[in-house]
Amino acid sequence: MLTNRSKVVVNKTLTFSESLYFPAIFRGLMITMSHLFKRKVTVRYPEQTRVFSPVYRGLHVLKRDEKGAERCTACGLCAVACPAEAITMVAAEREPGQEALFREEKYAAQYEINMLRCIFCGLCEEACPKEAIYLTPRLVPSSFKREDFFWKKERLLETVENRVDVSRRLMRPAQKGAA
Amino acid sequence: MLDLFFIIQKLILVSAVLAITLVIAMYTTYAERKLAAFFQDRVGPNRAGPFGILQPLADGLKFMFKEAFIPANANKFLFVLGPSISMIAACMACGVIPWGSSLMIMGHEVPLQIADLNVGVLYLFGVVSLGVYGIMIGGWASNNKYALLSTIRASSQMISYEIAMGIALIALTLSTGTLSLKEIVSLQHGGHWNVWVQPLGFIIFIICAFAETNRMPFDLPECETELVGGYHTEYSGMQLGFYLFAEYINMFVSSTVMAALYFGGFNFPFLNSLGLSHNLVTLLGVGVFFAKIFALMFFFIWIRWTIPRFRYDQLMRLGWKVLMPLAIFNMLVTAVLILL
Ligand code: SF4
Ligand code: SF4
């Protein structure tokens, strides 16, 4: 009564034509028949893919800077921010002469994301002070082996020749100032 | 000499009918999955072979390679016997179906029917009722309360609907005056299909056929919420496969019987005015017969994916209080009309 949304339940008995079932069955049959010829909604996945939003949060990428040096400095902020505790890393100090390889004096000797734990929230990307990690509109490939989902640095890192474009992610309002 | 020809001809016919039945039942599973998908705006199985055409083979292989587990407290012999009976009873019914009129091969007339029993309808009815033993024995031998309860359900359902079905058939035999399937089919020559003569009888028959094959609105023996998997709860591997497969064979057989009894079997309009040779007409007739069967099977599937199931008390009420009186009424009216 308070919300004015209460409904009176009618428990009416069926009329004769209803209790024959046939009209209802016939209507039902027509409905299913019309669906037989409708366009199918299934996306045949490996051959077809859905159109992703440009800011889709999929497989991560570890970025390099303009000169090709790794941006990550193994500060561990992403690992701390990660609600799923999917990121682990081992830090190392940059030796003289490695400036072209690593941008900062400290770098991640090992870096691993467990894609089975990851919930693709994007908090690692937000936490990173060095713009080193981004989520991309790519899917983590499926596999029968658990090991295939532990993505090591070698697989996460973009190559110099083959840069991964993350400009769409940068356009997010939250990161506009930083970019 | 003639005997040898006779034996060979029957052997070939038996193997052909058995093979065709099994292949059709196999592909009915595929058709069911495909059509179910289409009715629900999906695409259905499409991975095994082009359009998923090899899916039934894959399913069969999967059943084969799975362990056929027999529970410790089950009666081993009966446990294996159950699915076998289901399967055999389902296949046996094909023996009396007239698939076509006859072929002239090397001067012999070869009827396209394994056995022209003069009590064909009775035989059919008996064999179809045997199917319930497969379910009963399997469910009882499982030594599982769910299986047992489901078995009781299945058998009481089948027995109840068999009565109405039988009475509908009596009306049909009254109007045709014969129990031989071949004669019933020949009597429907030239568009005099029995559906026109016995519309009510046909409706009763088809409803009972749905119940006999345990298909939707009447698929209560399998019920996840109350009875887990029903009578085949304890079954796995190819034994389970047999039970599931028998359902499809039953569906094929019921469609065949309905096509033969009510839709003129291999008769089609202008059968003899085409001026074709005898063999060609026969083959065309077989084709027409199968077209009718497939249309009916499509109807089975169509119904399954359209309407929800009955509640068990509704099912019993429909069987005893609606269908049986209707069938008796139909029989009496037919009898009176014939007398007049
Ligand atoms: S996307 Fe979220 S869950 Fe995945 S690694 Fe980054 S912070 Fe962790
Ligand atoms: S990815 Fe960014 S946040 Fe994570 S360790 Fe490297 S620099 Fe730090």
Coordinates of C-alpha atoms and ligand atoms in Angstrom, one line a residue:
Chain A
M1 CA 0.0 0.0 0.0
L2 CA 2.8 2.3 0.9
T3 CA 4.4 2.2 -2.5
N4 CA 1.1 1.9 -4.4
R5 CA 2.6 -1.0 -6.3
S6 CA 0.8 -3.9 -4.6
K7 CA -0.9 -6.2 -7.0
V8 CA -4.0 -8.3 -6.5
V9 CA -3.2 -11.9 -7.4
V10 CA -5.8 -13.4 -9.6
N11 CA -6.1 -17.1 -9.5
K12 CA -8.8 -17.4 -12.1
T13 CA -9.7 -20.7 -13.6
L14 CA -9.2 -21.2 -17.3
T15 CA -12.1 -20.5 -19.7
F16 CA -13.1 -23.4 -21.9
S17 CA -11.2 -22.2 -24.9
E18 CA -8.1 -21.7 -22.8
S19 CA -8.4 -25.1 -21.3
L20 CA -8.4 -26.6 -24.7
Y21 CA -4.8 -25.4 -25.0
F22 CA -4.8 -25.5 -28.7
P23 CA -5.1 -21.7 -29.4
A24 CA -2.3 -21.0 -27.0
I25 CA -0.2 -23.8 -28.5
F26 CA -0.8 -22.6 -32.0
R27 CA 0.2 -19.0 -31.0
G28 CA 3.4 -20.4 -29.4
L29 CA 4.2 -22.4 -32.5
M30 CA 3.9 -19.4 -34.6
I31 CA 6.2 -17.5 -32.4
T32 CA 8.9 -20.1 -32.5
M33 CA 8.4 -20.5 -36.2
S34 CA 9.0 -16.8 -36.7
H35 CA 12.3 -17.1 -34.8
L36 CA 13.4 -19.9 -37.0
F37 CA 14.0 -17.4 -39.8
K38 CA 15.3 -14.6 -37.7
R39 CA 18.9 -13.4 -37.9
K40 CA 21.0 -15.3 -35.5
V41 CA 22.7 -13.4 -32.7
T42 CA 25.6 -15.7 -32.3
V43 CA 29.1 -14.4 -33.0
R44 CA 31.1 -17.3 -34.4
Y45 CA 34.0 -16.4 -32.3
P46 CA 37.4 -17.4 -33.7
E47 CA 36.3 -16.4 -37.2
Q48 CA 34.3 -13.4 -36.2
T49 CA 35.0 -11.0 -33.3
R50 CA 32.8 -8.5 -31.7
V51 CA 33.6 -4.9 -32.2
F52 CA 35.5 -3.8 -29.1
S53 CA 35.1 -0.5 -27.4
P54 CA 38.3 1.5 -28.1
V55 CA 39.0 1.6 -24.3
Y56 CA 38.4 -2.1 -23.9
R57 CA 40.5 -3.5 -21.0
G58 CA 42.2 -6.7 -22.3
L59 CA 45.6 -8.1 -22.4
H60 CA 48.3 -5.9 -20.9
V61 CA 51.3 -4.4 -22.6
L62 CA 54.5 -3.2 -21.1
K63 CA 55.5 0.0 -22.9
R64 CA 58.9 1.2 -24.1
D65 CA 59.8 4.9 -24.4
E66 CA 60.5 6.7 -27.7
K67 CA 64.1 5.5 -27.7
G68 CA 63.0 1.9 -27.1
A69 CA 64.0 1.6 -23.5
E70 CA 61.7 -0.2 -21.1
R71 CA 59.7 2.3 -19.0
C72 CA 59.0 0.1 -16.0
T73 CA 61.0 0.9 -13.0
A74 CA 59.8 -2.0 -10.8
C75 CA 58.4 0.3 -8.2
G76 CA 55.7 -2.3 -7.4
L77 CA 52.9 0.2 -7.3
C78 CA 50.9 -1.8 -9.9
A79 CA 51.3 -4.9 -7.8
V80 CA 50.1 -3.1 -4.7
A81 CA 47.2 -1.6 -6.5
C82 CA 46.1 -4.9 -8.0
P83 CA 43.0 -6.1 -6.2
A84 CA 43.5 -9.6 -7.5
E85 CA 47.2 -9.8 -6.6
A86 CA 48.0 -10.9 -10.1
I87 CA 51.3 -9.1 -10.6
T88 CA 54.7 -10.2 -9.3
M89 CA 58.1 -8.8 -10.1
V90 CA 61.8 -8.9 -9.2
A91 CA 63.7 -5.6 -9.4
A92 CA 67.3 -5.2 -10.5
E93 CA 69.7 -2.3 -10.8
R94 CA 70.7 -0.9 -14.1
E95 CA 74.4 -1.4 -14.9
P96 CA 76.4 1.4 -16.7
G97 CA 75.9 0.9 -20.4
Q98 CA 72.4 -0.4 -20.2
E99 CA 70.8 3.1 -20.5
A100 CA 69.4 2.2 -23.9
L101 CA 67.7 -0.8 -22.5
F102 CA 66.2 0.6 -19.4
R103 CA 64.9 4.1 -18.9
E104 CA 65.3 4.3 -15.1
E105 CA 68.1 3.2 -12.8
K106 CA 66.0 0.4 -11.4
Y107 CA 64.2 -2.0 -13.7
A108 CA 62.1 -5.2 -13.6
A109 CA 64.4 -8.2 -14.1
Q110 CA 61.3 -10.3 -14.0
Y111 CA 57.7 -9.3 -14.3
E112 CA 54.8 -11.6 -14.5
I113 CA 51.0 -11.2 -14.6
N114 CA 48.8 -14.2 -13.9
M115 CA 46.0 -13.8 -16.4
L116 CA 43.9 -16.3 -14.6
R117 CA 43.9 -14.1 -11.5
C118 CA 43.6 -10.8 -13.3
I119 CA 40.2 -9.2 -13.4
F120 CA 41.1 -6.6 -16.0
C121 CA 40.1 -3.8 -13.8
G122 CA 42.8 -1.5 -15.1
L123 CA 44.0 -0.4 -11.7
C124 CA 47.6 -1.3 -12.5
E125 CA 47.5 1.1 -15.4
E126 CA 46.1 3.8 -13.2
A127 CA 48.7 3.2 -10.5
C128 CA 51.7 3.3 -12.7
P129 CA 53.7 6.5 -12.4
K130 CA 55.9 5.7 -15.4
E131 CA 53.2 5.0 -18.0
A132 CA 54.7 1.6 -18.4
I133 CA 51.7 -0.7 -18.3
Y134 CA 48.5 -0.4 -20.3
L135 CA 45.5 -2.6 -21.0
T136 CA 44.8 -3.1 -24.7
P137 CA 41.8 -4.2 -26.6
R138 CA 43.4 -7.6 -27.2
L139 CA 42.2 -10.9 -25.8
V140 CA 44.3 -13.3 -23.8
P141 CA 44.6 -16.3 -26.0
S142 CA 42.9 -19.4 -24.7
S143 CA 44.9 -22.5 -23.9
F144 CA 44.7 -25.9 -22.3
K145 CA 47.7 -25.3 -20.2
R146 CA 47.7 -23.3 -17.0
E147 CA 51.3 -22.2 -17.6
D148 CA 50.3 -20.4 -20.8
F149 CA 48.4 -17.8 -18.7
F150 CA 51.4 -16.7 -16.6
W151 CA 52.6 -13.9 -18.9
K152 CA 56.2 -13.2 -18.3
K153 CA 57.9 -9.9 -19.2
E154 CA 59.1 -11.2 -22.5
R155 CA 55.5 -11.7 -23.7
L156 CA 54.1 -8.6 -22.2
L157 CA 56.7 -6.2 -23.5
E158 CA 56.1 -4.5 -26.8
T159 CA 59.0 -4.8 -29.3
V160 CA 60.7 -1.8 -30.8
E161 CA 59.5 -2.6 -34.3
N162 CA 56.0 -3.6 -33.2
R163 CA 54.7 -0.9 -31.0
V164 CA 51.3 -1.4 -29.4
D165 CA 49.1 1.7 -29.8
V166 CA 47.6 2.8 -26.5
S167 CA 46.6 6.3 -27.5
R168 CA 42.9 5.5 -27.0
R169 CA 43.5 4.5 -23.4
L170 CA 45.3 7.8 -22.8
M171 CA 42.2 9.7 -23.9
R172 CA 40.4 8.7 -20.8
P173 CA 39.5 11.8 -18.8
A174 CA 41.2 10.4 -15.6
Q175 CA 44.5 10.2 -17.3
K176 CA 44.3 13.3 -19.5
G177 CA 46.4 15.4 -17.1
A178 CA 49.1 12.8 -16.9
A179 CA 49.4 12.2 -20.6
Chain B
M1 CA 15.6 -71.0 -56.0
L2 CA 12.8 -68.8 -55.2
D3 CA 13.4 -69.3 -51.5
L4 CA 17.0 -68.1 -51.8
F5 CA 15.9 -65.0 -53.6
F6 CA 13.3 -64.5 -51.0
I7 CA 15.8 -64.8 -48.1
I8 CA 18.4 -62.5 -49.8
Q9 CA 15.7 -60.0 -50.6
K10 CA 14.5 -59.9 -47.0
L11 CA 18.0 -59.8 -45.6
I12 CA 18.9 -56.8 -47.7
L13 CA 15.6 -55.1 -46.8
V14 CA 16.2 -55.7 -43.1
S15 CA 19.7 -54.4 -43.1
A16 CA 18.7 -51.4 -45.2
V17 CA 15.8 -50.5 -42.9
L18 CA 17.9 -51.0 -39.8
A19 CA 20.7 -48.9 -41.2
I20 CA 18.3 -46.1 -42.5
T21 CA 16.5 -46.1 -39.1
L22 CA 19.8 -45.7 -37.2
V23 CA 21.2 -43.1 -39.5
I24 CA 18.0 -41.1 -39.4
A25 CA 17.8 -41.3 -35.6
M26 CA 21.4 -40.2 -35.5
Y27 CA 20.7 -37.2 -37.6
T28 CA 17.6 -36.4 -35.8
T29 CA 19.8 -35.6 -32.8
Y30 CA 21.6 -33.2 -35.0
A31 CA 18.4 -31.8 -36.4
E32 CA 17.1 -31.4 -32.9
R33 CA 20.1 -29.4 -31.8
K34 CA 20.2 -27.4 -34.9
L35 CA 16.5 -26.5 -34.9
A36 CA 16.5 -25.9 -31.1
A37 CA 19.3 -23.4 -31.8
F38 CA 17.4 -21.8 -34.7
F39 CA 14.2 -21.4 -32.6
Q40 CA 16.3 -19.6 -30.0
D41 CA 18.2 -17.4 -32.5
R42 CA 21.4 -19.3 -32.1
V43 CA 23.4 -21.2 -34.8
G44 CA 23.8 -24.6 -33.0
P45 CA 26.6 -27.1 -33.5
N46 CA 28.8 -25.9 -36.3
R47 CA 32.3 -27.1 -35.5
A48 CA 32.5 -30.8 -36.4
G49 CA 32.6 -30.8 -40.2
P50 CA 30.9 -28.2 -42.4
F51 CA 27.8 -26.9 -40.6
G52 CA 28.6 -29.4 -37.8
I53 CA 27.4 -32.3 -40.0
L54 CA 29.7 -34.7 -38.2
Q55 CA 28.4 -33.8 -34.8
P56 CA 26.4 -37.0 -34.3
L57 CA 29.5 -39.0 -35.0
A58 CA 31.4 -37.0 -32.5
D59 CA 28.7 -37.5 -29.9
G60 CA 28.7 -41.2 -30.6
L61 CA 32.5 -41.4 -30.3
K62 CA 32.3 -39.5 -27.0
F63 CA 29.8 -42.0 -25.6
M64 CA 31.9 -44.9 -26.7
F65 CA 35.1 -43.6 -25.1
K66 CA 33.4 -42.8 -21.8
E67 CA 33.5 -45.3 -19.0
A68 CA 30.2 -47.2 -18.8
F69 CA 30.1 -47.3 -15.1
I70 CA 27.9 -49.8 -13.2
P71 CA 27.1 -48.8 -9.7
A72 CA 28.1 -51.3 -7.0
N73 CA 24.6 -51.9 -5.7
A74 CA 23.0 -52.2 -9.1
N75 CA 21.8 -55.5 -10.5
K76 CA 24.4 -55.8 -13.2
F77 CA 22.5 -58.0 -15.6
L78 CA 19.3 -56.0 -15.6
F79 CA 21.3 -52.8 -15.6
V80 CA 22.7 -53.7 -19.0
L81 CA 19.5 -55.3 -20.2
G82 CA 17.5 -52.0 -19.7
P83 CA 19.0 -49.9 -22.4
S84 CA 19.3 -52.9 -24.7
I85 CA 15.5 -53.5 -24.5
S86 CA 14.8 -49.9 -25.1
M87 CA 17.0 -49.9 -28.2
I88 CA 15.7 -53.3 -29.6
A89 CA 12.0 -52.5 -28.9
A90 CA 12.5 -49.2 -30.7
C91 CA 14.1 -50.8 -33.8
M92 CA 11.7 -53.7 -34.0
A93 CA 8.7 -51.6 -34.9
C94 CA 10.2 -50.9 -38.3
G95 CA 9.5 -54.4 -39.3
V96 CA 5.9 -54.0 -40.4
I97 CA 6.1 -50.6 -41.9
P98 CA 5.3 -50.6 -45.6
W99 CA 8.0 -48.2 -46.9
G100 CA 6.9 -48.4 -50.5
S101 CA 4.6 -50.5 -52.7
S102 CA 6.9 -52.8 -54.6
L103 CA 9.9 -52.9 -56.9
M104 CA 10.2 -55.2 -60.0
I105 CA 13.7 -56.7 -59.8
M106 CA 14.6 -59.4 -62.3
G107 CA 11.0 -60.3 -62.9
H108 CA 10.2 -60.7 -59.2
E109 CA 8.0 -58.4 -57.4
V110 CA 9.8 -57.2 -54.2
P111 CA 7.5 -55.6 -51.7
L112 CA 9.2 -52.8 -49.7
Q113 CA 8.0 -54.1 -46.4
I114 CA 9.8 -56.6 -44.2
A115 CA 6.7 -58.5 -43.1
D116 CA 3.2 -57.8 -44.1
L117 CA 1.5 -59.0 -41.0
N118 CA -2.2 -59.1 -41.1
V119 CA -2.2 -57.9 -37.5
G120 CA 0.4 -55.3 -38.2
V121 CA -1.2 -52.6 -36.1
L122 CA -1.4 -55.0 -33.1
Y123 CA 2.2 -56.0 -33.5
L124 CA 3.3 -52.4 -33.6
F125 CA 1.3 -51.6 -30.6
G126 CA 2.8 -54.5 -28.7
V127 CA 6.4 -53.6 -29.6
V128 CA 5.9 -50.0 -28.7
S129 CA 4.6 -51.0 -25.3
L130 CA 7.7 -53.1 -24.8
G131 CA 9.7 -49.9 -24.7
V132 CA 8.4 -49.2 -21.3
Y133 CA 10.2 -52.3 -19.9
G134 CA 13.5 -50.9 -21.0
I135 CA 12.9 -47.9 -18.9
M136 CA 11.4 -49.9 -16.0
I137 CA 14.1 -52.5 -15.8
G138 CA 16.9 -49.9 -16.2
G139 CA 15.4 -47.6 -13.5
W140 CA 14.8 -50.5 -11.1
A141 CA 18.2 -52.1 -11.6
S142 CA 20.0 -48.8 -10.9
N143 CA 19.0 -49.2 -7.2
N144 CA 18.6 -45.5 -6.9
K145 CA 15.5 -43.8 -5.5
Y146 CA 15.4 -41.1 -8.1
A147 CA 15.7 -43.6 -10.9
L148 CA 13.0 -45.7 -9.3
L149 CA 10.6 -42.8 -8.9
S150 CA 11.2 -41.7 -12.4
T151 CA 10.6 -45.2 -13.6
I152 CA 7.2 -45.3 -11.8
R153 CA 6.4 -42.0 -13.4
A154 CA 7.4 -43.1 -16.9
S155 CA 5.6 -46.4 -16.7
S156 CA 2.4 -45.0 -15.4
Q157 CA 2.5 -42.2 -18.0
M158 CA 3.1 -44.7 -20.8
I159 CA 0.4 -47.1 -19.6
S160 CA -2.2 -44.3 -19.3
Y161 CA -1.6 -42.9 -22.7
E162 CA -1.4 -46.2 -24.3
I163 CA -5.1 -46.7 -23.5
A164 CA -6.2 -43.6 -25.3
M165 CA -3.9 -44.4 -28.2
G166 CA -5.2 -47.9 -28.5
I167 CA -8.8 -46.7 -28.5
A168 CA -8.0 -44.1 -31.2
L169 CA -6.5 -47.0 -33.2
I170 CA -9.6 -49.1 -32.7
A171 CA -11.6 -46.2 -34.3
L172 CA -9.1 -46.2 -37.1
T173 CA -9.4 -49.9 -37.7
L174 CA -13.2 -49.6 -37.6
S175 CA -13.2 -47.2 -40.4
T176 CA -10.6 -49.0 -42.5
G177 CA -11.8 -52.5 -41.6
T178 CA -8.3 -54.0 -41.5
L179 CA -5.3 -54.4 -39.2
S180 CA -2.7 -54.8 -41.9
L181 CA -0.6 -51.7 -42.3
K182 CA -0.1 -52.3 -46.0
E183 CA -3.9 -52.4 -46.6
I184 CA -4.5 -49.4 -44.5
V185 CA -1.9 -47.5 -46.6
S186 CA -3.4 -48.7 -49.9
L187 CA -6.9 -47.8 -48.8
Q188 CA -5.7 -44.2 -48.5
H189 CA -4.9 -44.1 -52.2
G190 CA -5.6 -40.9 -54.0
G191 CA -5.8 -38.4 -51.2
H192 CA -8.3 -40.3 -49.1
W193 CA -6.1 -39.9 -46.1
N194 CA -7.3 -41.1 -42.8
V195 CA -6.7 -37.7 -41.1
W196 CA -9.8 -36.4 -43.0
V197 CA -11.8 -39.4 -41.8
Q198 CA -10.5 -39.5 -38.3
P199 CA -9.3 -35.9 -37.3
L200 CA -10.1 -36.4 -33.6
G201 CA -8.5 -39.8 -33.6
F202 CA -5.4 -38.3 -35.2
I203 CA -5.2 -35.6 -32.6
I204 CA -5.5 -38.1 -29.8
F205 CA -3.0 -40.3 -31.4
I206 CA -0.4 -37.6 -31.9
I207 CA -0.8 -36.4 -28.3
C208 CA -0.3 -40.0 -27.1
A209 CA 2.6 -40.4 -29.4
F210 CA 4.3 -37.5 -27.7
A211 CA 3.6 -39.1 -24.3
E212 CA 4.8 -42.5 -25.5
T213 CA 8.1 -41.1 -26.7
N214 CA 8.6 -39.2 -23.5
R215 CA 9.0 -36.0 -25.3
M216 CA 8.1 -32.4 -24.4
P217 CA 5.0 -31.6 -22.9
F218 CA 5.3 -35.1 -21.4
D219 CA 9.0 -35.5 -20.7
L220 CA 8.5 -35.8 -17.0
P221 CA 10.6 -38.9 -16.4
E222 CA 13.6 -36.7 -16.9
C223 CA 13.4 -33.9 -14.4
E224 CA 16.4 -32.2 -13.0
T225 CA 14.7 -30.4 -10.2
E226 CA 13.0 -33.4 -8.7
L227 CA 14.5 -36.6 -10.1
V228 CA 18.0 -35.6 -11.2
G229 CA 18.4 -37.4 -14.6
G230 CA 15.4 -39.6 -14.2
Y231 CA 15.6 -43.3 -15.0
H232 CA 19.1 -42.9 -16.5
T233 CA 20.5 -41.1 -13.5
E234 CA 23.0 -43.9 -12.9
Y235 CA 23.8 -44.5 -16.6
S236 CA 26.9 -43.4 -18.4
G237 CA 28.8 -44.1 -21.5
M238 CA 27.2 -46.0 -24.4
Q239 CA 24.4 -47.4 -22.2
L240 CA 23.2 -43.8 -21.6
G241 CA 23.8 -43.3 -25.3
F242 CA 21.4 -46.1 -26.0
Y243 CA 18.7 -44.7 -23.9
L244 CA 19.0 -41.3 -25.5
F245 CA 19.2 -42.8 -28.9
A246 CA 16.2 -45.0 -28.4
E247 CA 14.2 -41.8 -27.8
Y248 CA 15.1 -40.6 -31.2
I249 CA 14.4 -44.0 -32.8
N250 CA 11.0 -43.9 -31.1
M251 CA 10.3 -40.5 -32.5
F252 CA 11.2 -41.7 -36.0
V253 CA 9.0 -44.8 -35.6
S254 CA 6.0 -42.8 -34.2
S255 CA 6.3 -40.4 -37.1
T256 CA 6.5 -43.3 -39.5
V257 CA 3.5 -44.9 -38.0
M258 CA 1.5 -41.7 -38.1
A259 CA 2.5 -41.0 -41.7
A260 CA 1.4 -44.5 -42.6
L261 CA -1.8 -44.6 -40.6
Y262 CA -3.1 -41.1 -41.1
F263 CA -1.2 -39.4 -43.9
G264 CA -1.5 -42.0 -46.7
G265 CA 2.0 -43.5 -46.3
F266 CA 3.7 -43.7 -49.7
N267 CA 0.6 -42.5 -51.6
F268 CA 0.7 -39.2 -53.2
P269 CA -1.8 -37.4 -55.5
F270 CA -1.7 -38.2 -59.2
L271 CA 0.3 -41.3 -58.4
N272 CA -0.8 -43.2 -61.4
S273 CA -1.6 -40.4 -63.8
L274 CA 2.1 -39.5 -64.2
G275 CA 2.7 -42.3 -66.7
L276 CA 5.9 -43.4 -65.1
S277 CA 7.2 -46.9 -64.8
H278 CA 6.2 -49.0 -61.8
N279 CA 9.7 -48.8 -60.2
L280 CA 9.9 -45.1 -60.6
V281 CA 6.5 -44.5 -59.0
T282 CA 7.5 -46.8 -56.1
L283 CA 10.7 -44.9 -55.5
L284 CA 8.9 -41.6 -55.7
G285 CA 6.4 -43.0 -53.2
V286 CA 9.2 -43.9 -50.8
G287 CA 10.5 -40.3 -51.2
V288 CA 7.1 -38.9 -50.5
F289 CA 6.7 -41.2 -47.5
F290 CA 10.0 -40.0 -46.0
A291 CA 9.0 -36.4 -46.7
K292 CA 5.9 -36.9 -44.6
I293 CA 7.9 -38.6 -41.9
F294 CA 10.4 -35.8 -41.8
A295 CA 7.6 -33.2 -41.6
L296 CA 6.1 -35.0 -38.6
M297 CA 9.5 -35.3 -37.0
F298 CA 10.0 -31.6 -37.5
F299 CA 6.6 -31.1 -35.8
F300 CA 7.9 -33.2 -32.8
I301 CA 10.9 -31.0 -32.5
W302 CA 9.0 -27.8 -33.1
I303 CA 6.6 -28.7 -30.3
R304 CA 9.4 -29.5 -28.0
W305 CA 11.0 -26.1 -28.3
T306 CA 7.7 -24.3 -28.0
I307 CA 5.7 -25.4 -25.1
P308 CA 6.5 -26.0 -21.5
R309 CA 5.8 -29.4 -19.8
F310 CA 2.8 -30.4 -17.9
R311 CA 2.7 -30.9 -14.2
Y312 CA 2.4 -34.5 -13.3
D313 CA -1.2 -34.4 -12.0
Q314 CA -2.2 -32.4 -15.0
L315 CA -0.6 -35.0 -17.2
M316 CA -2.6 -37.8 -15.5
R317 CA -5.8 -35.8 -15.7
L318 CA -5.3 -35.2 -19.4
G319 CA -4.6 -38.8 -20.0
W320 CA -7.5 -40.3 -18.0
K321 CA -10.1 -37.6 -17.9
V322 CA -9.8 -36.0 -21.3
L323 CA -8.1 -38.2 -23.8
M324 CA -9.6 -41.5 -22.8
P325 CA -13.3 -40.3 -22.9
L326 CA -12.6 -38.4 -26.1
A327 CA -11.1 -41.5 -27.6
I328 CA -14.1 -43.6 -26.5
F329 CA -16.5 -41.0 -27.9
N330 CA -14.6 -41.0 -31.1
M331 CA -14.8 -44.7 -31.3
L332 CA -18.5 -44.8 -30.7
V333 CA -19.2 -42.1 -33.2
T334 CA -17.2 -43.9 -35.8
A335 CA -19.0 -47.2 -35.0
V336 CA -22.4 -45.6 -35.3
L337 CA -21.4 -43.8 -38.6
I338 CA -20.3 -47.1 -40.0
L339 CA -23.5 -48.8 -39.0
L340 CA -25.7 -46.2 -40.6
Ligands
SF4_1 S1 44.1 -5.2 -14.5 FE1 43.5 -5.1 -12.4 S2 43.6 -7.2 -11.8 FE2 44.6 -7.1 -13.7 S3 46.8 -7.0 -13.2 FE3 46.0 -4.9 -13.5 S4 45.4 -4.3 -11.4 FE4 45.6 -6.5 -11.4
SF4_2 S1 54.5 -1.2 -14.3 FE1 54.5 0.8 -13.5 S2 53.7 0.6 -11.5 FE2 54.2 -1.4 -12.2 S3 56.3 -1.7 -11.4 FE3 56.5 -0.9 -13.4 S4 56.7 1.3 -13.2 FE4 55.9 0.5 -11.3

